[in-house]
Coordinates of C-alpha atoms in Angstrom, one line a residue:
Chain A
M210 CA -18.5 -21.9 19.6
A211 CA -16.9 -19.3 22.2
L212 CA -19.2 -17.5 24.6
F213 CA -17.5 -14.2 22.9
A214 CA -15.5 -12.8 19.7
R215 CA -12.8 -12.7 21.6
K216 CA -10.7 -11.2 18.2
D217 CA -13.1 -8.6 19.2
V218 CA -12.8 -8.3 22.9
V219 CA -9.5 -8.2 22.8
A220 CA -9.1 -5.5 20.1
G221 CA -11.6 -3.2 21.6
A222 CA -9.7 -3.0 25.1
A223 CA -6.2 -2.5 23.3
L224 CA -7.4 0.3 21.1
L225 CA -9.3 2.0 25.2
G226 CA -6.0 1.0 26.5
L227 CA -3.7 2.9 23.6
A228 CA -6.4 5.9 24.5
G229 CA -5.5 5.9 27.3
C230 CA -1.9 5.9 27.0
F231 CA -2.5 8.8 24.0
A232 CA -4.2 10.7 26.4
W233 CA -1.8 10.5 29.5
I234 CA 0.8 11.4 27.7
G235 CA -0.7 14.5 26.1
R236 CA -2.5 15.8 29.4
D237 CA -0.7 18.5 29.8
L238 CA -1.6 20.1 26.1
P239 CA -3.6 22.8 26.0
I240 CA -6.6 22.0 24.9
G241 CA -8.0 26.0 23.4
R242 CA -11.3 26.7 22.0
A243 CA -12.3 26.4 18.8
V244 CA -11.4 30.1 17.6
R245 CA -7.8 29.5 18.7
M246 CA -7.6 25.9 18.9
G247 CA -4.5 25.1 21.4
P248 CA -2.7 22.0 20.7
G249 CA -3.9 19.5 23.0
W250 CA -7.2 20.2 21.1
A251 CA -6.7 17.6 18.1
P252 CA -5.2 14.7 20.1
M253 CA -8.0 15.1 22.4
A254 CA -10.9 14.7 20.5
L255 CA -9.4 11.6 18.3
C256 CA -8.9 10.2 21.8
L257 CA -12.0 10.5 23.0
L258 CA -12.9 8.8 19.7
L259 CA -10.7 6.3 19.9
A260 CA -11.5 5.0 23.1
G261 CA -15.7 5.3 22.2
L262 CA -14.5 2.9 19.0
G263 CA -12.5 0.7 22.1
G264 CA -15.2 0.4 24.1
V265 CA -17.9 -0.4 21.4
L266 CA -15.6 -3.3 20.0
L267 CA -15.4 -4.2 24.0
L268 CA -19.1 -4.4 24.0
R269 CA -20.1 -5.5 21.0
G270 CA -17.8 -8.4 21.1
C271 CA -18.6 -9.6 25.1
L272 CA -22.6 -9.4 23.5
T273 CA -21.9 -11.1 20.1
R274 CA -20.8 -15.2 19.8
G275 CA -17.1 -15.7 18.2
K276 CA -16.1 -18.9 16.1
D277 CA -13.7 -20.5 18.9
E278 CA -11.6 -20.8 16.2
P279 CA -7.6 -21.9 17.6
S280 CA -5.4 -18.7 17.2
P281 CA -2.0 -19.3 14.9
P282 CA 1.0 -19.8 17.8
W283 CA 3.0 -17.0 18.7
P284 CA 5.9 -17.0 16.0
L285 CA 8.6 -16.3 18.5
R286 CA 11.2 -18.9 16.6
G287 CA 10.7 -15.9 14.3
A288 CA 9.7 -13.0 15.5
V289 CA 12.1 -12.7 17.9
P290 CA 15.3 -13.2 14.8
V291 CA 13.5 -11.2 12.6
V292 CA 13.2 -8.0 15.9
G293 CA 16.2 -8.2 17.2
S294 CA 18.6 -8.5 13.7
L295 CA 17.2 -4.8 13.0
V296 CA 17.6 -3.4 16.3
L297 CA 21.1 -5.1 16.0
F298 CA 22.4 -3.5 12.7
G299 CA 21.0 -0.3 13.8
F300 CA 23.2 -0.7 17.3
T301 CA 26.3 -2.0 15.3
V302 CA 26.4 -0.4 11.8
E303 CA 27.9 3.2 13.5
S304 CA 30.1 1.5 14.9
F305 CA 31.6 -2.3 13.6
G306 CA 30.9 -0.7 10.2
L307 CA 28.7 -2.5 7.1
L308 CA 30.2 -5.0 6.2
L309 CA 30.5 -7.1 9.5
A310 CA 26.8 -5.1 11.2
S311 CA 25.1 -7.1 8.3
G312 CA 26.6 -9.7 8.6
L313 CA 26.1 -10.3 11.5
S314 CA 22.4 -8.8 11.5
V315 CA 21.6 -11.8 8.6
F316 CA 22.8 -14.0 10.2
L317 CA 20.3 -13.7 13.2
A318 CA 17.7 -12.9 11.2
M319 CA 17.9 -16.4 9.8
L320 CA 17.8 -18.2 12.5
G321 CA 14.5 -17.5 13.1
A322 CA 13.4 -20.4 9.9
A323 CA 12.3 -22.9 11.0
D324 CA 13.9 -25.5 8.8
F325 CA 18.1 -23.4 10.1
K326 CA 20.8 -23.7 8.3
G327 CA 24.7 -23.4 9.7
R328 CA 26.3 -23.9 7.5
E329 CA 23.7 -21.5 4.4
A330 CA 23.2 -18.9 7.2
M331 CA 27.0 -18.9 7.2
V332 CA 27.5 -18.6 3.1
V333 CA 24.1 -16.6 2.2
S334 CA 25.1 -13.5 5.2
L335 CA 28.3 -13.5 3.6
G336 CA 27.2 -13.4 0.5
L337 CA 24.8 -10.4 1.2
A338 CA 27.2 -8.9 3.8
V339 CA 29.7 -8.1 1.0
G340 CA 26.8 -7.6 -1.5
V341 CA 25.3 -4.7 0.3
S342 CA 28.6 -3.5 0.8
L343 CA 30.2 -2.9 -2.5
L344 CA 26.7 -1.8 -3.5
F345 CA 25.4 0.9 -1.2
G346 CA 29.4 2.0 -0.2
F347 CA 31.3 2.0 -3.2
G348 CA 28.5 1.9 -5.2
L349 CA 25.6 4.1 -4.6
G350 CA 28.3 6.1 -2.2
L351 CA 26.0 5.2 1.3
P352 CA 28.5 7.9 3.1
V353 CA 29.3 4.9 6.1
K354 CA 32.4 3.2 6.8
I355 CA 33.0 0.0 5.7
L356 CA 35.1 -1.8 8.4
P357 CA 35.4 -0.5 11.6
Chain B
M240 CA -7.9 18.3 -27.8
M241 CA -4.8 19.4 -29.0
D242 CA -3.7 20.2 -26.1
L243 CA -3.7 17.0 -24.7
F244 CA -1.6 15.7 -27.5
S245 CA 0.8 18.7 -26.9
Q246 CA 1.0 17.8 -23.5
L247 CA 1.2 14.0 -23.8
S248 CA 4.2 14.7 -26.7
L249 CA 5.8 16.4 -23.7
G250 CA 5.7 13.8 -21.8
F251 CA 6.5 11.4 -24.1
G252 CA 9.6 13.5 -24.8
I253 CA 10.3 13.2 -21.3
A254 CA 9.7 9.4 -21.1
L255 CA 11.2 8.4 -23.6
S256 CA 14.6 10.4 -22.6
F257 CA 17.4 7.1 -22.1
Q258 CA 17.4 7.6 -18.7
N259 CA 14.0 7.6 -18.1
L260 CA 13.9 4.9 -20.0
G261 CA 16.2 3.1 -17.8
F262 CA 14.4 3.7 -14.5
C263 CA 11.0 2.7 -16.4
L264 CA 12.3 -0.5 -17.2
V265 CA 14.5 -0.9 -13.3
G266 CA 10.3 -0.8 -11.5
A267 CA 8.8 -2.7 -14.1
L268 CA 12.1 -5.2 -13.5
L269 CA 11.0 -5.0 -9.8
G270 CA 7.5 -4.6 -9.9
T271 CA 7.4 -7.9 -11.7
L272 CA 10.1 -9.2 -9.5
I273 CA 8.3 -8.5 -6.1
G274 CA 4.9 -9.1 -7.7
V275 CA 6.0 -13.3 -8.9
L276 CA 7.5 -13.3 -5.3
P277 CA 4.3 -13.8 -2.9
G278 CA 5.0 -13.0 1.2
I279 CA 6.7 -9.6 0.1
G280 CA 3.9 -6.4 -1.8
P281 CA 4.4 -3.2 -3.1
V282 CA 4.0 -1.2 -0.6
A283 CA 6.4 -3.4 1.6
T284 CA 8.9 -2.4 -1.6
I285 CA 8.0 1.0 -2.5
A286 CA 9.2 2.3 0.8
L287 CA 12.1 -0.7 1.1
L288 CA 13.5 1.5 -2.2
L289 CA 12.1 5.0 -0.8
P290 CA 15.5 5.4 0.3
L291 CA 17.7 5.1 -2.5
T292 CA 15.4 7.3 -4.8
Y293 CA 16.9 10.3 -3.3
S294 CA 19.7 10.6 -5.2
L295 CA 17.9 10.3 -8.8
P296 CA 16.4 13.4 -10.5
P297 CA 12.4 13.1 -8.8
T298 CA 10.8 12.5 -12.2
G299 CA 12.9 9.3 -12.1
A300 CA 12.3 7.8 -9.1
L301 CA 8.4 8.3 -9.6
I302 CA 8.9 6.8 -13.3
M303 CA 10.3 4.2 -11.3
L304 CA 8.4 4.0 -8.0
A305 CA 5.1 3.8 -10.1
G306 CA 7.4 1.3 -12.2
I307 CA 7.3 -1.0 -9.2
Y308 CA 3.4 -0.6 -8.5
Y309 CA 1.8 -1.4 -11.3
G310 CA 3.8 -3.6 -12.9
A311 CA 3.2 -6.0 -9.5
Q312 CA -0.3 -6.1 -10.5
Y313 CA 1.6 -8.0 -13.8
G314 CA 3.5 -10.3 -11.5
G315 CA 0.7 -11.3 -9.1
S316 CA -1.1 -13.1 -11.7
T317 CA 2.0 -15.4 -13.0
T318 CA 2.2 -16.9 -9.3
A319 CA -1.4 -16.8 -9.0
I320 CA -2.2 -18.7 -11.9
L321 CA 1.2 -21.2 -11.5
V322 CA 1.1 -21.6 -7.6
N323 CA -2.6 -21.4 -6.7
L324 CA -0.6 -18.3 -4.4
P325 CA -1.5 -15.1 -5.1
G326 CA 1.7 -12.8 -5.2
E327 CA -0.5 -10.3 -4.3
A328 CA -3.8 -9.0 -2.2
S329 CA -5.1 -8.2 -6.1
S330 CA -4.4 -11.5 -7.7
V331 CA -6.0 -13.0 -5.3
V332 CA -10.1 -14.1 -7.1
T333 CA -7.1 -14.7 -10.0
A334 CA -5.6 -17.5 -9.0
I335 CA -9.3 -19.3 -8.8
D336 CA -9.9 -19.6 -11.8
G337 CA -6.9 -19.6 -13.4
Y338 CA -5.0 -22.1 -11.5
Q339 CA -7.6 -24.5 -12.6
M340 CA -7.2 -23.6 -16.1
A341 CA -3.7 -24.0 -15.4
R342 CA -4.5 -28.1 -13.4
R343 CA -6.4 -28.2 -17.2
G344 CA -3.2 -27.4 -19.2
R345 CA -3.5 -24.1 -20.2
A346 CA -1.4 -22.5 -17.9
G347 CA 0.3 -20.0 -20.6
S348 CA -3.0 -19.3 -22.1
A349 CA -4.7 -18.1 -18.3
L350 CA -1.0 -16.0 -18.8
A351 CA -1.2 -14.4 -21.6
I352 CA -5.0 -13.7 -21.4
A353 CA -3.7 -11.9 -17.7
A354 CA -0.5 -9.7 -19.4
I355 CA -2.9 -8.6 -22.6
G356 CA -6.1 -7.9 -20.4
S357 CA -3.1 -6.2 -17.8
F358 CA -2.2 -4.3 -21.2
F359 CA -5.5 -3.4 -22.6
A360 CA -6.1 -1.8 -19.5
G361 CA -3.0 -0.5 -18.5
C362 CA -3.3 1.6 -22.5
V363 CA -6.6 2.6 -21.8
A364 CA -6.7 3.2 -17.8
T365 CA -3.7 5.7 -18.6
L366 CA -5.7 7.1 -21.3
A367 CA -8.0 8.0 -18.4
V368 CA -5.6 10.1 -16.0
A369 CA -4.2 11.9 -19.1
A370 CA -7.7 13.3 -19.9
I371 CA -9.6 13.3 -16.1
G372 CA -6.0 14.8 -14.5
P373 CA -6.2 18.7 -15.9
P374 CA -10.0 18.9 -15.6
L375 CA -10.3 17.9 -12.3
G376 CA -7.3 19.7 -11.4
L377 CA -8.6 23.3 -12.8
L378 CA -11.6 22.6 -10.1
A379 CA -9.1 21.5 -7.3
Q380 CA -7.5 24.8 -7.7
K381 CA -10.7 26.5 -7.0
F382 CA -10.4 24.7 -3.5
G383 CA -10.3 26.9 -0.2
P384 CA -8.9 25.3 3.7
S385 CA -12.6 24.2 5.2
D386 CA -13.4 22.6 1.4
Y387 CA -9.7 21.0 1.6
A388 CA -10.9 20.0 4.6
S389 CA -14.1 18.7 3.8
L390 CA -12.4 16.3 1.0
M391 CA -9.9 14.6 3.8
A392 CA -12.4 13.7 5.5
L393 CA -14.0 12.8 2.6
G394 CA -11.5 10.1 1.5
L395 CA -10.4 8.8 5.1
V396 CA -14.5 7.7 5.4
A397 CA -14.3 6.6 2.2
A398 CA -11.1 4.6 2.5
V399 CA -13.2 2.9 6.1
V400 CA -16.6 2.6 4.4
L401 CA -14.9 0.7 1.1
A402 CA -12.0 -1.0 2.9
G403 CA -13.7 -4.7 3.4
G404 CA -14.2 -5.8 7.2
S405 CA -15.2 -3.6 10.2
V406 CA -16.2 -0.3 9.2
L407 CA -15.7 0.2 13.3
K408 CA -12.2 -1.3 12.9
A409 CA -10.9 0.7 9.7
I410 CA -12.2 4.0 11.3
A411 CA -10.6 2.9 15.3
M412 CA -7.3 2.4 12.9
V413 CA -7.5 5.4 10.9
V414 CA -7.3 7.2 14.5
I415 CA -4.5 5.7 15.6
G416 CA -3.0 6.8 12.2
L417 CA -3.9 10.7 13.3
L418 CA -3.0 10.0 16.4
L419 CA 0.8 9.1 14.9
G420 CA 0.9 11.8 12.9
L421 CA 0.8 14.7 16.2
V422 CA 3.4 13.5 17.1
G423 CA 6.1 16.0 17.2
T424 CA 5.9 20.0 17.1
D425 CA 3.0 22.0 16.7
V426 CA 3.8 24.0 13.4
N427 CA 0.9 26.9 15.4
S428 CA 1.9 26.7 18.7
G429 CA 5.7 25.2 19.5
A430 CA 4.6 23.0 21.3
T431 CA 6.1 19.6 21.4
R432 CA 2.9 16.7 21.6
F433 CA 3.8 13.1 22.8
T434 CA 7.0 13.3 21.9
L435 CA 8.1 11.4 25.6
G436 CA 10.5 14.1 25.6
L437 CA 13.0 12.8 22.7
P438 CA 14.4 14.7 21.0
E439 CA 14.2 12.4 17.8
L440 CA 10.6 12.5 17.9
A441 CA 9.8 16.2 18.4
D442 CA 9.3 16.5 13.8
G443 CA 7.3 13.4 14.1
I444 CA 7.3 10.2 13.1
G445 CA 9.4 8.9 10.1
F446 CA 6.8 7.7 7.3
V447 CA 9.6 5.2 6.7
P448 CA 9.6 3.7 9.2
I449 CA 6.0 3.5 9.9
A450 CA 5.5 2.4 6.5
M451 CA 7.8 -0.3 6.8
G452 CA 7.5 -2.0 9.8
L453 CA 3.9 -1.4 9.5
F454 CA 3.9 -3.5 5.9
G455 CA 7.0 -5.2 5.1
V456 CA 8.7 -6.1 9.1
A457 CA 5.0 -7.5 9.6
E458 CA 4.6 -9.3 6.7
I459 CA 8.3 -11.1 7.4
L460 CA 6.7 -11.6 11.2
K461 CA 3.3 -12.8 9.3
N462 CA 4.7 -15.5 6.6
L463 CA 7.1 -17.5 10.0
E464 CA 4.1 -18.4 12.0
G465 CA 5.5 -21.4 11.6
K466 CA 4.6 -22.4 8.1
S467 CA 6.8 -24.6 6.4
T468 CA 9.4 -21.9 4.4
G469 CA 10.3 -24.5 1.9
A470 CA 9.6 -24.5 -1.9
P471 CA 6.5 -24.2 -4.1
T472 CA 5.2 -26.8 -6.5
I473 CA 4.2 -25.3 -9.8
A474 CA 2.8 -25.9 -12.5
R475 CA 3.9 -26.1 -16.4
I476 CA 3.2 -23.5 -18.4
G477 CA 2.6 -25.3 -21.7
T478 CA 1.6 -22.4 -24.9
L479 CA 1.3 -18.9 -24.9
W480 CA -1.5 -19.1 -27.0
P481 CA -5.1 -18.9 -26.0
N482 CA -8.0 -20.4 -28.4
R483 CA -10.3 -19.8 -29.7
E484 CA -12.5 -19.9 -27.8
E485 CA -10.9 -18.5 -24.6
W486 CA -10.6 -15.8 -26.5
H487 CA -13.9 -15.5 -27.3
R488 CA -14.9 -15.4 -23.9
A489 CA -11.7 -13.4 -22.9
W490 CA -12.1 -10.3 -24.3
P491 CA -15.9 -9.0 -22.9
A492 CA -14.1 -9.9 -19.8
M493 CA -11.4 -7.5 -20.3
L494 CA -14.1 -5.1 -21.7
R495 CA -15.6 -5.1 -18.5
G496 CA -12.3 -5.3 -15.9
T497 CA -10.8 -2.0 -18.0
G498 CA -13.8 -0.3 -17.5
L499 CA -15.0 -1.4 -13.8
G500 CA -11.6 -1.4 -12.4
A501 CA -10.7 1.7 -14.0
I502 CA -13.7 3.6 -11.9
L503 CA -13.2 1.6 -8.9
G504 CA -9.5 2.5 -8.7
V505 CA -10.4 6.7 -8.8
L506 CA -12.6 5.9 -5.6
P507 CA -10.4 6.0 -2.3
G508 CA -9.5 3.5 0.2
G509 CA -10.6 1.8 -3.5
G510 CA -7.4 1.0 -6.4
P511 CA -6.8 -3.1 -7.4
V512 CA -7.7 -5.4 -4.7
L513 CA -11.5 -3.6 -4.9
G514 CA -11.4 -3.4 -8.6
S515 CA -10.6 -7.0 -9.2
F516 CA -12.8 -8.7 -6.9
A517 CA -15.7 -6.6 -8.3
A518 CA -15.0 -7.6 -11.5
Y519 CA -14.7 -11.1 -10.5
T520 CA -18.3 -10.9 -9.4
L521 CA -19.6 -9.1 -12.7
E522 CA -18.3 -11.7 -14.2
K523 CA -19.6 -14.4 -12.1
R524 CA -23.1 -12.1 -12.6
L525 CA -23.1 -11.8 -16.7
S526 CA -22.7 -15.5 -17.7
K527 CA -24.8 -17.8 -18.6
D528 CA -22.7 -20.6 -16.7
P529 CA -21.9 -18.9 -13.9
S530 CA -20.2 -22.4 -12.7
R531 CA -17.9 -23.1 -14.7
F532 CA -16.5 -19.8 -12.4
G533 CA -14.0 -21.5 -10.2
N534 CA -13.5 -24.0 -12.4
G535 CA -11.0 -22.6 -15.2
A536 CA -13.1 -20.0 -16.4
P537 CA -11.5 -17.9 -18.8
E538 CA -13.3 -14.5 -17.8
G539 CA -12.5 -15.6 -14.0
V540 CA -8.9 -14.4 -15.3
A541 CA -9.3 -12.0 -17.5
G542 CA -12.0 -9.2 -15.9
P543 CA -10.1 -9.3 -12.7
E544 CA -6.4 -8.7 -14.0
S545 CA -8.0 -6.1 -16.7
A546 CA -9.7 -4.3 -13.3
N547 CA -6.3 -4.3 -11.3
N548 CA -4.0 -2.9 -13.4
A549 CA -7.1 -0.4 -15.1
G550 CA -7.4 0.5 -10.8
A551 CA -3.5 0.2 -10.4
Q552 CA -3.2 3.5 -12.9
T553 CA -6.0 6.0 -12.6
S554 CA -5.5 5.6 -8.3
F555 CA -2.8 8.6 -9.7
I556 CA -5.8 10.8 -10.4
P557 CA -6.6 11.3 -7.0
L558 CA -2.9 11.6 -5.9
L559 CA -1.7 14.3 -8.8
T560 CA -4.2 15.9 -9.2
L561 CA -6.0 16.5 -5.5
G562 CA -3.1 15.4 -3.3
L563 CA -5.0 12.8 -2.4
P564 CA -3.4 9.9 -1.3
P565 CA -6.1 6.7 -2.4
N566 CA -4.7 4.0 -0.4
P567 CA -1.8 3.2 1.4
T568 CA 0.8 2.5 -2.1
M569 CA -0.2 6.4 -3.0
A570 CA 0.2 7.2 -0.2
L571 CA 3.4 6.0 -0.3
M572 CA 3.7 8.0 -3.4
V573 CA 3.3 11.3 -1.3
G574 CA 5.6 10.3 1.0
A575 CA 8.6 9.9 -1.7
M576 CA 7.0 13.1 -4.1
T577 CA 7.6 14.7 -0.2
I578 CA 10.9 13.7 0.2
H579 CA 11.7 15.0 -3.3
G580 CA 10.6 18.8 -2.2
I581 CA 6.8 18.6 -4.3
V582 CA 4.0 19.5 -2.7
P583 CA 0.7 16.1 -4.2
G584 CA -1.8 18.8 -5.2
P585 CA -3.3 20.6 -8.3
Q586 CA -0.6 22.6 -8.9
V587 CA 1.8 19.9 -10.1
M588 CA 0.3 19.8 -13.6
T589 CA 1.5 23.6 -13.7
S590 CA 4.2 23.9 -11.8
Q591 CA 6.1 20.4 -13.0
P592 CA 4.6 20.6 -16.4
T593 CA 6.7 18.0 -17.0
L594 CA 7.0 15.2 -14.4
F595 CA 3.4 14.8 -14.3
W596 CA 2.7 14.5 -18.3
G597 CA 7.0 12.7 -18.5
L598 CA 5.2 10.0 -15.1
I599 CA 2.1 9.4 -17.7
A600 CA 3.3 8.9 -20.7
S601 CA 6.1 6.7 -18.7
M602 CA 2.9 4.6 -17.8
W603 CA 2.2 3.7 -20.8
I604 CA 6.0 2.8 -22.1
G605 CA 6.1 0.4 -18.2
N606 CA 2.7 -1.5 -19.2
L607 CA 4.3 -2.2 -22.8
M608 CA 7.4 -3.3 -21.2
L609 CA 5.5 -5.7 -18.9
L610 CA 3.9 -7.5 -21.6
V611 CA 7.6 -8.0 -23.2
I612 CA 9.1 -8.7 -20.0
N613 CA 6.0 -11.1 -18.9
L614 CA 4.8 -12.9 -21.6
P615 CA 8.2 -14.2 -23.4
M616 CA 10.2 -14.2 -20.5
V617 CA 7.9 -15.9 -18.0
G618 CA 9.9 -19.0 -17.1
L619 CA 12.3 -17.0 -16.6
W620 CA 10.6 -15.4 -13.3
V621 CA 9.3 -19.2 -12.5
Q622 CA 12.6 -19.4 -11.8
L623 CA 12.1 -17.5 -9.1
L624 CA 9.6 -18.9 -7.3
R625 CA 12.5 -21.6 -6.9
I626 CA 14.1 -19.4 -3.8
P627 CA 12.8 -20.8 -0.7
Y628 CA 11.3 -18.8 2.2
R629 CA 14.4 -17.9 4.4
L630 CA 16.7 -17.4 2.2
L631 CA 14.6 -14.5 1.0
Y632 CA 13.1 -12.5 4.2
P633 CA 16.8 -12.3 5.6
A634 CA 17.8 -10.1 2.5
I635 CA 14.6 -8.3 2.8
L636 CA 15.4 -7.7 6.2
L637 CA 18.7 -6.1 6.0
F638 CA 17.2 -3.8 3.0
A639 CA 14.9 -2.0 4.8
A640 CA 17.7 -1.6 8.0
I641 CA 20.0 -0.4 4.8
G642 CA 17.6 1.5 3.5
V643 CA 16.1 3.3 6.8
Y644 CA 19.7 3.9 8.0
G645 CA 20.3 5.2 5.2
L646 CA 17.3 8.1 5.6
N647 CA 18.8 10.1 7.9
Y648 CA 21.4 7.8 10.2
S649 CA 20.3 7.4 12.9
T650 CA 19.7 4.1 15.1
T651 CA 15.8 5.7 16.5
E652 CA 14.8 4.8 13.1
V653 CA 16.1 1.5 12.3
V654 CA 15.2 0.0 16.6
M655 CA 11.5 2.5 15.6
T656 CA 11.2 0.1 12.3
A657 CA 11.2 -2.7 14.5
F658 CA 8.6 -1.7 17.1
F659 CA 5.9 -0.3 14.3
G660 CA 6.9 -3.9 12.5
V661 CA 5.7 -5.9 16.1
A662 CA 3.1 -3.9 16.6
G663 CA 1.9 -4.0 12.9
Y664 CA 2.1 -7.9 13.3
L665 CA 0.1 -6.9 16.7
L666 CA -2.8 -5.4 15.0
M667 CA -2.9 -8.3 12.4
R668 CA -3.4 -11.1 14.9
L669 CA -6.7 -8.5 16.3
G670 CA -7.9 -8.3 13.1
L671 CA -6.8 -4.9 12.3
E672 CA -5.6 -3.9 9.7
P673 CA -2.8 -1.5 9.0
A674 CA -3.6 0.2 5.7
P675 CA -6.3 2.9 7.1
L676 CA -3.5 3.6 9.8
L677 CA -1.2 4.8 7.0
L678 CA -3.7 6.8 5.1
G679 CA -4.7 9.0 9.0
F680 CA -1.2 9.1 9.2
V681 CA -0.5 10.7 5.9
L682 CA -3.6 13.1 5.7
G683 CA -3.5 13.7 9.4
P684 CA -1.5 17.0 9.3
L685 CA -2.6 18.0 6.3
L686 CA -6.6 17.5 8.1
E687 CA -5.4 19.5 10.8
E688 CA -3.9 22.1 8.8
H689 CA -6.5 23.3 6.7
F690 CA -9.0 22.6 9.4
R691 CA -7.6 24.7 11.6
R692 CA -7.1 27.7 8.6
A693 CA -10.8 26.8 7.9
L694 CA -11.4 28.1 11.7
L695 CA -9.1 30.7 12.0
L696 CA -11.0 32.3 8.4
S697 CA -14.0 31.9 8.9
R698 CA -13.1 33.6 13.0
G699 CA -13.6 29.7 15.1
D700 CA -17.2 29.6 13.5
A701 CA -18.1 25.7 11.9
T702 CA -20.9 27.0 9.8
V703 CA -18.2 27.5 6.9
F704 CA -17.9 23.3 7.1
A705 CA -22.2 23.5 6.4
D706 CA -22.2 26.9 3.7
P707 CA -23.9 24.9 0.2
S708 CA -22.4 27.5 -2.0
R709 CA -18.6 25.7 -1.5
I710 CA -17.7 23.2 -3.1
G711 CA -16.4 20.7 0.5
F712 CA -20.1 21.2 2.1
Y713 CA -21.3 18.6 -0.4
L714 CA -17.8 16.6 0.6
L715 CA -18.8 16.7 3.6
A716 CA -22.9 15.1 3.0
L717 CA -20.5 12.7 1.0
A718 CA -18.6 11.2 3.5
L719 CA -21.6 11.3 6.1
F720 CA -23.7 10.1 4.2
L721 CA -20.7 7.4 3.1
L722 CA -21.0 6.9 7.0
V723 CA -24.2 6.4 7.8
G724 CA -24.3 4.0 5.0
A725 CA -22.0 2.0 5.9
I726 CA -23.2 1.5 9.2
F727 CA -27.0 0.3 8.4
P728 CA -27.6 -3.0 8.0
R729 CA -29.3 -2.6 4.6
V730 CA -25.6 -1.1 2.5
K731 CA -23.7 -3.4 4.7
Q732 CA -25.5 -6.7 2.9
L733 CA -24.7 -5.2 -0.2
R734 CA -20.4 -4.4 0.2
D735 CA -20.4 -7.5 2.0
V736 CA -21.8 -9.5 -1.2
A737 CA -18.5 -7.2 -3.6
F738 CA -16.3 -8.7 -0.3
K739 CA -17.9 -12.0 -0.7
E740 CA -15.7 -15.0 -2.8

């Protein structure tokens, strides 16, 4: 048994932090009064509520005993290529064209699998790139350029 | 009554057009596909396909998206029974007894019971939507801003209370959703809120990047948590006909599951998942010999499968009549309707009768299609399970990227999708479910608008919400009652019982 419910403590702290961020970003918004609420009224009310919830969760987490289960490993091996693939697509589709951007981002995404196979990944990314270029570019007439 | 028939025949006229039959079939096929494949749910798929529906007529688009949603309820049972992996969250309990039946060589029978139960439930629930929709819509037309604000508050509270897991965390998720919904230009004052000075955020955060990130990308990240990405082993199907004893046990469970699922589907936060869990518990309680459950009881398949399909259909009732999405999938439907310039709410029925009745009629047709798609053709779908996940997720990801990009041709939105994907995964790791967040995000701007308008009309007098001559008062009272009830231990115990198993 762990001394406290670690997940709840982290979650509570995260909520508190988030509430703080939102409140800080929106600090200049005029709050107004109930008759004519300013643009800052709802944000401030919600930030206070969120901070309150986070605080309760944090305290409750500290006071209860948690289960001592090991947390699953961080899937960095998968996450970095997956996130990278989306970002890569977003930044290359305009300059490289749909075909090349699709192929590159699929290949990058496939690097995330634990059982990555190089040749298979080449074939799949080529196939998908040609497939979506035909489907979206020619078939559905999406106004993006296909080749660089 | 005659009115209902003439309107239904109008609906069938629309739904039976060649084009709409095609959309319905595509939706049912796609729904089955994603239902069968574990690791991608209806919410993610609808988010993925939303951009593809821009060029479609609104009725066709909604028919297709609805087909995906209830089609997934059929397909989910196939994977649950044959592989012991729930294809969808609503099929989790089906896997318990369905897989045991499969191990005893009765997989075909379990599949047939699931499909027939789903079909029966779908037909009954579609009729319920047609019968309950119009009177409820008429009632909703009398609603003022304060009533609407109360109704939305009730919706959010009910979603929190019924959603399972920690109430505190669910409320926090709703609040984050509300905050994210505020991002952008404030309609009343013109001030920009939370935009960090980025012009891309002046119109608010797009619905599609949030939904696709939180549900699509986050799900992929979770599935890549170091497990094997190979293909699972699949049980043999055998004969598709239930024997006399199985059938005798299954049909009363189908009736009960349909009723229970239909009622729970209407509730905010309910929908198919709650229905299937509750139906399983009910069947176990009613059984003379509860020990049969978990060892291949046909009731354990028939009840939940009927309930999840009934719930999938009836969750359209609050969306179509009140404009209130009871679950994340319906929140996506709000997004789809908005993209096509339709404001969800009671006026849809009168201003767009062809859309309303066409959609309802298409649900019945879609259920019929699904029966055919799933039963004789089940062998075909099973082949899909042999595709390893390492080939599947890059394709899902690419479609997500193109889908988001095709929305506004904006690089920022694609990057935002990645951001919300990571955020969604982190939330899941902390035990914070993203579903209430999406509801808060969709309902937040509406809630604020109605709330402000109500206070403006009453000159800042908040007692307008406590006026017993308005229906809003009772809705708000119910919301408070539910909230207090959820926090007190007695009700919490009951709730925990329902979510056990």
